[in-house]
Short mmCIF file of C-alpha atoms and ligand atoms in Angstrom, two decimals:
data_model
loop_
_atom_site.label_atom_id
_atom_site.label_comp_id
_atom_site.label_asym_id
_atom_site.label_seq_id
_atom_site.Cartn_x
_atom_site.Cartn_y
_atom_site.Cartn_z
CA UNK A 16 -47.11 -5.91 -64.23
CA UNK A 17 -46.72 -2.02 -63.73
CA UNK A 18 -43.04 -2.30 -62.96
CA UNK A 19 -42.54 -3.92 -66.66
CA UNK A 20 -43.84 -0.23 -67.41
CA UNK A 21 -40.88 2.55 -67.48
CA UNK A 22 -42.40 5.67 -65.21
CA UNK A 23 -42.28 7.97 -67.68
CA UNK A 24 -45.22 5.66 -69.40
CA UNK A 25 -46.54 5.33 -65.84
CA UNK A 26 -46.80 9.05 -65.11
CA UNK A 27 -48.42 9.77 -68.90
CA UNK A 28 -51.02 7.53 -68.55
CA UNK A 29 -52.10 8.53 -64.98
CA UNK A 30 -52.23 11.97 -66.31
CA UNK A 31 -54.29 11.35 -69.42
CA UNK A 32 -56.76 8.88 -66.96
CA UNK A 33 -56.81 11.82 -64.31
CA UNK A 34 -57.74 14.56 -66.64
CA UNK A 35 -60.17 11.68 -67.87
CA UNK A 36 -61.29 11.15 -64.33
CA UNK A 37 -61.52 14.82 -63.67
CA UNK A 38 -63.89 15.53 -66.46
CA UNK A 39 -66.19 12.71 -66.21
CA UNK A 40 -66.01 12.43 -62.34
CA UNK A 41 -65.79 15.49 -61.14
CA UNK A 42 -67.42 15.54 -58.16
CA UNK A 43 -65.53 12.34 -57.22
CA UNK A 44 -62.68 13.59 -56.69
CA UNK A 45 -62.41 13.90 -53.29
CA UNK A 46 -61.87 9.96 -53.09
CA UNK A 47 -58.57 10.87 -54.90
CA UNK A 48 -57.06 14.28 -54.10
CA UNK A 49 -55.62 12.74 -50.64
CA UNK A 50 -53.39 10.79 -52.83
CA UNK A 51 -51.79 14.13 -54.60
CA UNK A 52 -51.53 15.64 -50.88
CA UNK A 53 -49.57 12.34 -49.93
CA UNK A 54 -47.41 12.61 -52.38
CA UNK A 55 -46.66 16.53 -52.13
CA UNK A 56 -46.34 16.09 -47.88
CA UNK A 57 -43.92 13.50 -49.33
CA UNK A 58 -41.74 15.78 -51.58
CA UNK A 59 -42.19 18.81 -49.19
CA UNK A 60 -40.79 16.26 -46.24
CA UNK A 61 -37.48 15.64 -48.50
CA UNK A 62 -36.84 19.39 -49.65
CA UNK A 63 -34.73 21.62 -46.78
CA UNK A 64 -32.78 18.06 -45.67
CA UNK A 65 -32.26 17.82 -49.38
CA UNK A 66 -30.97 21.09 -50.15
CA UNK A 67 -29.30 21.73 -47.65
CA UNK A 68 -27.23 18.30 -47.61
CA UNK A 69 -26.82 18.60 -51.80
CA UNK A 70 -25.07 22.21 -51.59
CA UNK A 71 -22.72 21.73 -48.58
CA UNK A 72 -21.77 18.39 -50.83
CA UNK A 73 -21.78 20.14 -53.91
CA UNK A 74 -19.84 23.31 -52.58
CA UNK A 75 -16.68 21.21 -50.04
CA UNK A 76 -16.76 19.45 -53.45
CA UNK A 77 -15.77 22.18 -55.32
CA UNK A 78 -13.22 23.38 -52.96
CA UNK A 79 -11.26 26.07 -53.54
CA UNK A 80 -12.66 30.26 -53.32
CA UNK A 81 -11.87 30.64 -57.02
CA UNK A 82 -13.46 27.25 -58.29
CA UNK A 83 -16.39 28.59 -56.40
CA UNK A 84 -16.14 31.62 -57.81
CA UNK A 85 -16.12 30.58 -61.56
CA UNK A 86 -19.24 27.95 -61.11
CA UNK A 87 -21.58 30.78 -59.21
CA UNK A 88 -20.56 33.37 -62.39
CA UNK A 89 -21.06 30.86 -65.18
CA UNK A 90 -24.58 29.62 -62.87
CA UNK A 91 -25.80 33.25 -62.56
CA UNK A 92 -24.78 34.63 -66.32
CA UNK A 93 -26.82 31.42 -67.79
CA UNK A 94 -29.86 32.23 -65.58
CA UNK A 95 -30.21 35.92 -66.10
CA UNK A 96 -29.43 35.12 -69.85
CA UNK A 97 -32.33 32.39 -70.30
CA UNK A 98 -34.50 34.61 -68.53
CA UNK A 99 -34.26 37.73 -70.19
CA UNK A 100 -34.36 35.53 -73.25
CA UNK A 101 -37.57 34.07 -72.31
CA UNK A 102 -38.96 37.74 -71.68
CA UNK A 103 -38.12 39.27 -74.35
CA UNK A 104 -39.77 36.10 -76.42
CA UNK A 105 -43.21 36.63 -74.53
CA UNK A 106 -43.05 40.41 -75.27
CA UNK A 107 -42.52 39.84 -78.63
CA UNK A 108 -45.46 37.84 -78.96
CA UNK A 109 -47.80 39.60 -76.73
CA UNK A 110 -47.20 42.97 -78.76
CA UNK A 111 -47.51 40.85 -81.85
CA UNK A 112 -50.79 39.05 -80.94
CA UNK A 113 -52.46 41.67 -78.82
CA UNK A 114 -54.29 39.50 -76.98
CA UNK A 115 -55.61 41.84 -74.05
CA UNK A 116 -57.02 43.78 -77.18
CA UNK A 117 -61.32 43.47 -76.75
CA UNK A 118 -60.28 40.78 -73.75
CA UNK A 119 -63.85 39.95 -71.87
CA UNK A 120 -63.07 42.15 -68.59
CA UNK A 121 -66.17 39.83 -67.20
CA UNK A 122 -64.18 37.69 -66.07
CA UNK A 123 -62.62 40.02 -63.35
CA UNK A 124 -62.70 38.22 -59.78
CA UNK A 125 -61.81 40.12 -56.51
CA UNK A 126 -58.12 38.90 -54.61
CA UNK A 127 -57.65 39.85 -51.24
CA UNK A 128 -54.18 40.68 -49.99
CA UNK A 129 -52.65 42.04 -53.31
CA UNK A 130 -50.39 44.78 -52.12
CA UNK A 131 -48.63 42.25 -49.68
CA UNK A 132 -45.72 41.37 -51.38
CA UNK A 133 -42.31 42.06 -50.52
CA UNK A 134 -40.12 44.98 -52.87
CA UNK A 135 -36.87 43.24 -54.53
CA UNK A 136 -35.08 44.83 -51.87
CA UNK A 137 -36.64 42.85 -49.07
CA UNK A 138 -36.22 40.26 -51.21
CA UNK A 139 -32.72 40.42 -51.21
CA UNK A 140 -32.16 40.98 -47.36
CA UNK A 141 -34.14 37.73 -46.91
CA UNK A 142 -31.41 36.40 -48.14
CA UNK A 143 -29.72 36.40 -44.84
CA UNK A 144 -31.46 34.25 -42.15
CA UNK A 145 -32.22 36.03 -38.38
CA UNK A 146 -32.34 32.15 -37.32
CA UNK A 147 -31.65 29.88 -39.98
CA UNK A 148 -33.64 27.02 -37.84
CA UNK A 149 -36.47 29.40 -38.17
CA UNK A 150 -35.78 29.66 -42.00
CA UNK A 151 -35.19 25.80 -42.40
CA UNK A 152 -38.77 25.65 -40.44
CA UNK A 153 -40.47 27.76 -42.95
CA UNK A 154 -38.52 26.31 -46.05
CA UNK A 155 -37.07 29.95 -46.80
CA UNK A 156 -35.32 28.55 -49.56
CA UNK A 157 -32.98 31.13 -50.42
CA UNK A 158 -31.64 32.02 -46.98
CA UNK A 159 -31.48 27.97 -46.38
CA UNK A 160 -29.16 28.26 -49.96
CA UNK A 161 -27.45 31.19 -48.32
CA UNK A 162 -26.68 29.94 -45.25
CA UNK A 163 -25.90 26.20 -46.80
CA UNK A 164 -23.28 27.80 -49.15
CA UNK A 165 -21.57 29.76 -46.41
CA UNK A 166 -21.51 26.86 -44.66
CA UNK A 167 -20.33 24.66 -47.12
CA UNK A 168 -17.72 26.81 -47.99
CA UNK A 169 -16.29 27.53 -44.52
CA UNK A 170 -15.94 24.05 -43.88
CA UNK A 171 -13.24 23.93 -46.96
CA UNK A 172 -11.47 26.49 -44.79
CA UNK A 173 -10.84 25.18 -41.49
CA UNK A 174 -8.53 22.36 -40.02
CA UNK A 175 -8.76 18.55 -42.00
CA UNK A 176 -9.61 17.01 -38.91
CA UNK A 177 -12.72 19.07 -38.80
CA UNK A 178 -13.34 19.75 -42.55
CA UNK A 179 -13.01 15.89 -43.65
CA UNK A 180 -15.89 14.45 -41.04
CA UNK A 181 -17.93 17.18 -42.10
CA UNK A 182 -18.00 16.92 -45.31
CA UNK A 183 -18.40 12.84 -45.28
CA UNK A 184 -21.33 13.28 -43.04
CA UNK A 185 -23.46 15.88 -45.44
CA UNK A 186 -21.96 13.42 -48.71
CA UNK A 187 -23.80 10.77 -46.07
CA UNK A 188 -26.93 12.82 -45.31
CA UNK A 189 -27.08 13.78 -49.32
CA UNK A 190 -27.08 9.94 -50.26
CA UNK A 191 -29.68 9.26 -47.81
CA UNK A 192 -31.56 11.36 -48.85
CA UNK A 193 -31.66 11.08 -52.70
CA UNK A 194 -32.40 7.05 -51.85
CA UNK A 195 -35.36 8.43 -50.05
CA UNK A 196 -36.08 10.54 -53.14
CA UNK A 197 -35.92 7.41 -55.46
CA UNK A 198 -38.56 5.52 -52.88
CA UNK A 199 -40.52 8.74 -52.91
CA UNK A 200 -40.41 8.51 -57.09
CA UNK A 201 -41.86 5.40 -57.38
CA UNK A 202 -45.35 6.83 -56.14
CA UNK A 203 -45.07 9.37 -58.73
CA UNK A 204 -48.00 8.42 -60.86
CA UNK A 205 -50.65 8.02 -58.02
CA UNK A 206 -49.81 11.56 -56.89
CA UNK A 207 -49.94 13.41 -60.23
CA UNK A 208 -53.23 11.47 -60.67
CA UNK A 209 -54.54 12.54 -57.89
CA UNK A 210 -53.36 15.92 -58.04
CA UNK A 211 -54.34 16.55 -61.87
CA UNK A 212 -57.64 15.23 -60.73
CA UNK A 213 -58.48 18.00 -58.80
CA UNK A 214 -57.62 20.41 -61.06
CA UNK A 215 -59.41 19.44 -63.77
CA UNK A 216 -62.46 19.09 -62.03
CA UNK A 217 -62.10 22.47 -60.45
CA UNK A 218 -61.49 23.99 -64.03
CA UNK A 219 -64.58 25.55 -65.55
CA UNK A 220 -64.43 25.00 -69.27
CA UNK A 221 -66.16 28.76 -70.37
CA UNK A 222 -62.94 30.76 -69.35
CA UNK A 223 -60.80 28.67 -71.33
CA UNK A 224 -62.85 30.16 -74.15
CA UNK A 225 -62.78 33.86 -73.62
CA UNK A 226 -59.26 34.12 -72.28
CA UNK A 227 -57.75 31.77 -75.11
CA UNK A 228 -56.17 34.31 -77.27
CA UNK A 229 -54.10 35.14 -74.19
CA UNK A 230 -53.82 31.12 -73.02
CA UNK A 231 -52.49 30.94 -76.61
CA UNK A 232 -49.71 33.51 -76.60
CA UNK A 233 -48.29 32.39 -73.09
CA UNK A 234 -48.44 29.39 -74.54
CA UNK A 235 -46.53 29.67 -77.94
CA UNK A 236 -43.74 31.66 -76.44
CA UNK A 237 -43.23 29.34 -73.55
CA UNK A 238 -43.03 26.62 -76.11
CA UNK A 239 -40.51 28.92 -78.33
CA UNK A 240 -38.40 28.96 -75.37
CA UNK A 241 -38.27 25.82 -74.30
CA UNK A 242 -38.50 24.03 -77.77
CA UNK A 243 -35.80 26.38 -80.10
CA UNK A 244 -34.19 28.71 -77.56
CA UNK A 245 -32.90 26.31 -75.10
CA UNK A 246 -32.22 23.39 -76.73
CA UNK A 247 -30.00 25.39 -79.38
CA UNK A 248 -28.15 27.08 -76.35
CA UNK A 249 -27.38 23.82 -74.84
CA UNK A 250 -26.62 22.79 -78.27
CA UNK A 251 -24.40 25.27 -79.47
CA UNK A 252 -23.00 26.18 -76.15
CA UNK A 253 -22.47 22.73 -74.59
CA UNK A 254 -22.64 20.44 -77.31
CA UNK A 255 -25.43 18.50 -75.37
CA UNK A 256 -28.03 16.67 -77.15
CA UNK A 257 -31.56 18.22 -76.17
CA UNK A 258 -33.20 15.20 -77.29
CA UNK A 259 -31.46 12.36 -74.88
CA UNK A 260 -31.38 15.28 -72.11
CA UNK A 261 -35.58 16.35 -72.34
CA UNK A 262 -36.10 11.97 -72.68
CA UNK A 263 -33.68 11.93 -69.35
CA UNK A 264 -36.16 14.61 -67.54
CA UNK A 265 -39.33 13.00 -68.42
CA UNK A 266 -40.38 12.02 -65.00
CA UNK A 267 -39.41 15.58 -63.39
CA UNK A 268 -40.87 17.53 -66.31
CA UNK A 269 -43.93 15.81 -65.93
CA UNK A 270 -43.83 16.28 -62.11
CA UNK A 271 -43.53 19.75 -62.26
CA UNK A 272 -46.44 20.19 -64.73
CA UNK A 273 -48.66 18.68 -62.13
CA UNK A 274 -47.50 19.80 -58.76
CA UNK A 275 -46.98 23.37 -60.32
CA UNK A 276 -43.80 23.79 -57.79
CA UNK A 277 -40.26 24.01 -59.15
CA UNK A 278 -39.23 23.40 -55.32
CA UNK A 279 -41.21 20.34 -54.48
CA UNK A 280 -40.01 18.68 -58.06
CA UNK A 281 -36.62 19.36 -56.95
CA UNK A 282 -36.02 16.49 -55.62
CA UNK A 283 -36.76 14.24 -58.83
CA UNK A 284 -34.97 17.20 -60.75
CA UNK A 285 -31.82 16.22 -59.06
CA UNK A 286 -32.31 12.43 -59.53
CA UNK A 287 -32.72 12.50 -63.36
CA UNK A 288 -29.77 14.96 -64.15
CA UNK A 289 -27.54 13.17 -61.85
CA UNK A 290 -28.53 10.06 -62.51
CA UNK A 291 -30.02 10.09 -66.20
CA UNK A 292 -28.06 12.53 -67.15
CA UNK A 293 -24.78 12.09 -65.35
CA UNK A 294 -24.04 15.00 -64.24
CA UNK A 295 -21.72 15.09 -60.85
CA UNK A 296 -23.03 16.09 -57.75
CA UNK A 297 -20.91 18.77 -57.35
CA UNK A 298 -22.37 20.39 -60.23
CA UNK A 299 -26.05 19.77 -59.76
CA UNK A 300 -26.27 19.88 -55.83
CA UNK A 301 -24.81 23.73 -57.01
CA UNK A 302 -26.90 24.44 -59.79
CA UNK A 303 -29.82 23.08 -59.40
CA UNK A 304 -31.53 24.03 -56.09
CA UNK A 305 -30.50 27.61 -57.06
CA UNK A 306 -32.14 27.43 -60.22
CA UNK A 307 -35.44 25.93 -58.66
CA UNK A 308 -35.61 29.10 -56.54
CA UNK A 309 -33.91 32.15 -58.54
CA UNK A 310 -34.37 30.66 -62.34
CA UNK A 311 -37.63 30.92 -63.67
CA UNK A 312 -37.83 31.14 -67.30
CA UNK A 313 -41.30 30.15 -67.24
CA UNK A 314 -42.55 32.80 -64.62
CA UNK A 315 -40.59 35.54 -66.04
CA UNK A 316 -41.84 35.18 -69.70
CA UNK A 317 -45.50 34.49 -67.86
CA UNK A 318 -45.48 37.91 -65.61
CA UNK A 319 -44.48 40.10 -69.27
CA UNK A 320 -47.11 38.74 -71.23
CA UNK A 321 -49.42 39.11 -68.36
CA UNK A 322 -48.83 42.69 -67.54
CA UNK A 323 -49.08 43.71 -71.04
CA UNK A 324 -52.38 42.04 -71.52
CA UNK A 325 -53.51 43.42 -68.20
CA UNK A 326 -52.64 47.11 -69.61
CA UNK A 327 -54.19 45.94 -72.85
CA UNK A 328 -56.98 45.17 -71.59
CA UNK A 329 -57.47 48.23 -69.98
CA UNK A 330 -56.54 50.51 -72.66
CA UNK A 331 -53.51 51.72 -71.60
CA UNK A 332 -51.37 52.31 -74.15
CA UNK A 333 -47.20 51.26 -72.89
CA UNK A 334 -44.55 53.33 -74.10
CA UNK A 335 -40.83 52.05 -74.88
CA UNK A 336 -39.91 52.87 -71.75
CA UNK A 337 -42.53 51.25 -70.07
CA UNK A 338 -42.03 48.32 -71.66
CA UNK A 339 -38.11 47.78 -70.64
CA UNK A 340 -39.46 48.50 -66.96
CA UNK A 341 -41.59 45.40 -67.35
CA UNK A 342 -38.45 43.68 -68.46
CA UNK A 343 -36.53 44.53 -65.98
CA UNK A 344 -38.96 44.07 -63.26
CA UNK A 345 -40.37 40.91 -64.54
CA UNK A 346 -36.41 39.31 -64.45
CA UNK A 347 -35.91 40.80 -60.68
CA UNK A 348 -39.46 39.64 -59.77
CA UNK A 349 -38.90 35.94 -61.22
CA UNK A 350 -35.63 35.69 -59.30
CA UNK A 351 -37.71 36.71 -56.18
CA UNK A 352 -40.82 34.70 -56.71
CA UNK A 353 -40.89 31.33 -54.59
CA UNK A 354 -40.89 27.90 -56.63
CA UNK A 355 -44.56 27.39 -55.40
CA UNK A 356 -47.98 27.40 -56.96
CA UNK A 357 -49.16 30.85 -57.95
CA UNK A 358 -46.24 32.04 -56.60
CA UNK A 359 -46.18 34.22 -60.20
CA UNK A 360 -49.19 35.61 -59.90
CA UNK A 361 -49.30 37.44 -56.70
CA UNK A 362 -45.79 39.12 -57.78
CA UNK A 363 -47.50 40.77 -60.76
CA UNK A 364 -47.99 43.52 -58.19
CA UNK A 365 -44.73 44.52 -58.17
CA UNK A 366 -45.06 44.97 -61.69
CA UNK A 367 -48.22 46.50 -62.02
CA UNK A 368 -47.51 48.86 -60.01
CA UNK A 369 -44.26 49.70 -60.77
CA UNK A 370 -45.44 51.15 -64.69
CA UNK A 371 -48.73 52.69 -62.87
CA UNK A 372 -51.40 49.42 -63.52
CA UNK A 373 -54.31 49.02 -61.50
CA UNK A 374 -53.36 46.20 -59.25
CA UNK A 375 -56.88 44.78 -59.54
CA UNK A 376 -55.66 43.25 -63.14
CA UNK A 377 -54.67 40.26 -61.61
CA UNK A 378 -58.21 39.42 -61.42
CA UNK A 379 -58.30 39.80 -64.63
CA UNK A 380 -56.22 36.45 -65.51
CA UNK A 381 -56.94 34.24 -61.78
CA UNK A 382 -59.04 32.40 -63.44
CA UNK A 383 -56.65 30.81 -66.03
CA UNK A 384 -53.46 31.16 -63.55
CA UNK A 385 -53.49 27.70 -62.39
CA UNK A 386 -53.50 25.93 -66.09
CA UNK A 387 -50.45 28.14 -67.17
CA UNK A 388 -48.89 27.78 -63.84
CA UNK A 389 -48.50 24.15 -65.24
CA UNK A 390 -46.66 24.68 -68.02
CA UNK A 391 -44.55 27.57 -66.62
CA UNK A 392 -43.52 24.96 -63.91
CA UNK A 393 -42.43 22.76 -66.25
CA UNK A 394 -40.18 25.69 -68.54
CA UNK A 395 -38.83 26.59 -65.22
CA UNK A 396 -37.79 23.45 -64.40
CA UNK A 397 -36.06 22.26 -68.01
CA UNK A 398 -34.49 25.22 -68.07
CA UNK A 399 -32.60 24.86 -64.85
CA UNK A 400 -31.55 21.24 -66.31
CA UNK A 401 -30.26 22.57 -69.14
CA UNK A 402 -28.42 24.66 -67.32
CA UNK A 403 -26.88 22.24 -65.02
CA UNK A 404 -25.41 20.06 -67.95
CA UNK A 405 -24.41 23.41 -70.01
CA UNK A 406 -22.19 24.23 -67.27
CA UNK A 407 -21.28 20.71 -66.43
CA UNK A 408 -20.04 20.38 -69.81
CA UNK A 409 -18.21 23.69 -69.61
CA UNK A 410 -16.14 22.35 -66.35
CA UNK A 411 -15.29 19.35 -68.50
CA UNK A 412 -17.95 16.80 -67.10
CA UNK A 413 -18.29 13.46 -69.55
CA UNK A 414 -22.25 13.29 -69.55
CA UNK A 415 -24.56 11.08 -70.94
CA UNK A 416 -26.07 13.26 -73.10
N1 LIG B 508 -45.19 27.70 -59.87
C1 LIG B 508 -43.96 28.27 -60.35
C2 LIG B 508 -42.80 27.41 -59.92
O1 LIG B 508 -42.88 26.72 -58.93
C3 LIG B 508 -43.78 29.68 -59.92
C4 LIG B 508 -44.86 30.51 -60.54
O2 LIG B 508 -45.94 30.63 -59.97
O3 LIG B 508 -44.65 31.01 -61.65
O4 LIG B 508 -41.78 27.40 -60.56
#
């Protein structure tokens, strides 16, 4: 009976009965929650074989230095470009709506461990693996990229009788694992229903009321973005139809809402645009696992309205200047934050105290984090699809979209 059901249907209706389940049940819970950390174990299992296997594929695919070349430029000028898009969107709003203005600073909780992230610049030497084993271990995603793209691209360079097996066995391991994937799909529904569970039921309903005005700005800009700005780039750019491509990412969109990781929805992210979509492997195995670590539309647009309400809030008044610092910080910061939960919210340090914010502001909007990391999850992850059949469309791909 459930398989007559398409999973998209599947997913929606375990989310609506786990919110339901959540609300009504909530101390019952626990008889479900081991089902969402089945599922995520499951995902997380798949990831670094995955990745790593998709962009050695993806990249002896592509071949040639200057083929390489022109897909990385085109990958990187349509990720800073959403994001900075997406920024400037949620700093629009947030100056328009003011919503830190009068904000109830009762809501303040205590975080420990706030000054312990990394600058951009450590960021960026992280890049390159010490032990790429130890890396792969910790799912360091982008020194496993790093190292996968070298890798991938030095095979292209060396003898046939060494490149060829190589690159069959990773086009091997790839298929393996995206089969795996699809087995791993099929579950989908019991895991976001026991995941969404959880969160409801954790979810106390009073904060929702005093921090709405700010709940509704990151809201409506992350909805701009992801409802006008990029559909009408893939549009005009690409000639794609948002439409077919959002009804193609159902199940992934809706997995990334509820696990709130851009990396552990990866997986399903690379089965709908390859498969749904039909875009080629060499594309997608490229674009895609470097978009669910370095693009994040979502976070980005999230950390500017954030930081302005925080200073808001305060009373501190944020001059021009101020305010393209924030910019810019909130793009580098997105690029460095990890595709995990929360991941955005303990990078709003860097920001903070880069235009002179208390760092203790974050405390200020914990207690909402977890409901917008939801939906920021899910911008982050359409806008890296969009960007996978944008520039599969610009290397002459015939989609299905
Ligand atoms: N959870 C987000 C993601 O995985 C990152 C964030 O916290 O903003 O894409």
């Amino acid at each position: 009976m459930l398989k007559k059901i398409q999973l998209h249907w599947q997913i929606l209706i375990a989310l609506i009965f786990s919110i339901l389940f959540g609300l009504i049940f909530p101390d019952k819970v626990i008889y479900v929650g081991w089902m969402g950390d089945v599922f995520l174990r499951a995902l997380k299992m798949i990831i670094v074989p995955l990745i790593f296997s998709s962009i050695v594929s993806a990249v002896t695919g592509i071949g040639n230095a200057e083929n390489l070349g022109r897909m990385g430029l085109k990958t990187f000028s349509y990720y800073l470009m959403t994001s900075l898009l997406a920024i400037i969107t949620g700093l629009i709003l947030v100056n328009f709506i003011q919503p830190g203005i009068g904000a109830d600073l009762g809501f303040q909780r205590q975080l420990d461990g706030l000054s312990n992230t990394d600058s951009f610049g450590q960021t960026l030497m992280k890049i390159i693996p010490v032990n790429i084993i130890d890396s792969m271990a910790k799912g360091d995603m982008l020194a496993i990229i790093f190292f996968a793209m070298l890798f991938g691209f030095f095979t292209t360079r060396v003898d046939k009788k060494y490149s060829e097996p190589i690159a069959t066995f990773f086009d091997a391991v790839f298929e393996i694992m995206m089969k795996i994937t699809m087995f791993v799909i099929r579950f989908t529904p019991l895991g976001i229903f026991g995941i969404v569970a959880v969160i409801v039921a954790e979810q106390s309903l009073s904060v929702f009321v005093s921090m709405g005005k700010y709940m509704i700005t990151v809201l409506l800009a992350l909805t701009i973005h992801s409802v006008i700005t990029l559909p009408l780039i893939s549009r005009v750019i690409a000639g794609v139809n948002p439409l077919k491509h959002l009804k193609n990412m159902s199940v992934p969109l809706m997995t990334a809402f509820s696990t709130s990781s851009s990396s552990a929805t990866l997986p399903l992210t690379l089965e709908a645009v390859e498969k749904k979509s039909g875009v080629s492997n060499k594309t997608s195995g490229f674009v895609l696992p470097m978009g669910a670590t370095i693009n994040m539309d979502g976070t980005a647009l999230y950390e500017c309205v954030a930081v302005l309400f925080i200073a808001q809030a305060y009373g501190m008044e944020m001059s021009a200047m101020q305010q393209i610092i924030i910019v810019i910080t909130a793009l580098l910061s997105s690029i460095g934050a990890a595709g995990i939960p929360m991941a955005g919210l303990v990078i709003i340090t860097v920001i903070l105290s880069a235009v002179g914010l208390p760092l203790e502001g974050v405390g200020l909007i914990l207690a909402v984090d977890r409901i917008l990391d939801m939906f920021r999850t899910t911008v982050n992850v359409w806008s890296d699809s969009c960007g996978a059949v944008l520039i599969a469309k610009s290397e002459g791909e015939t989609l299905n979209v």
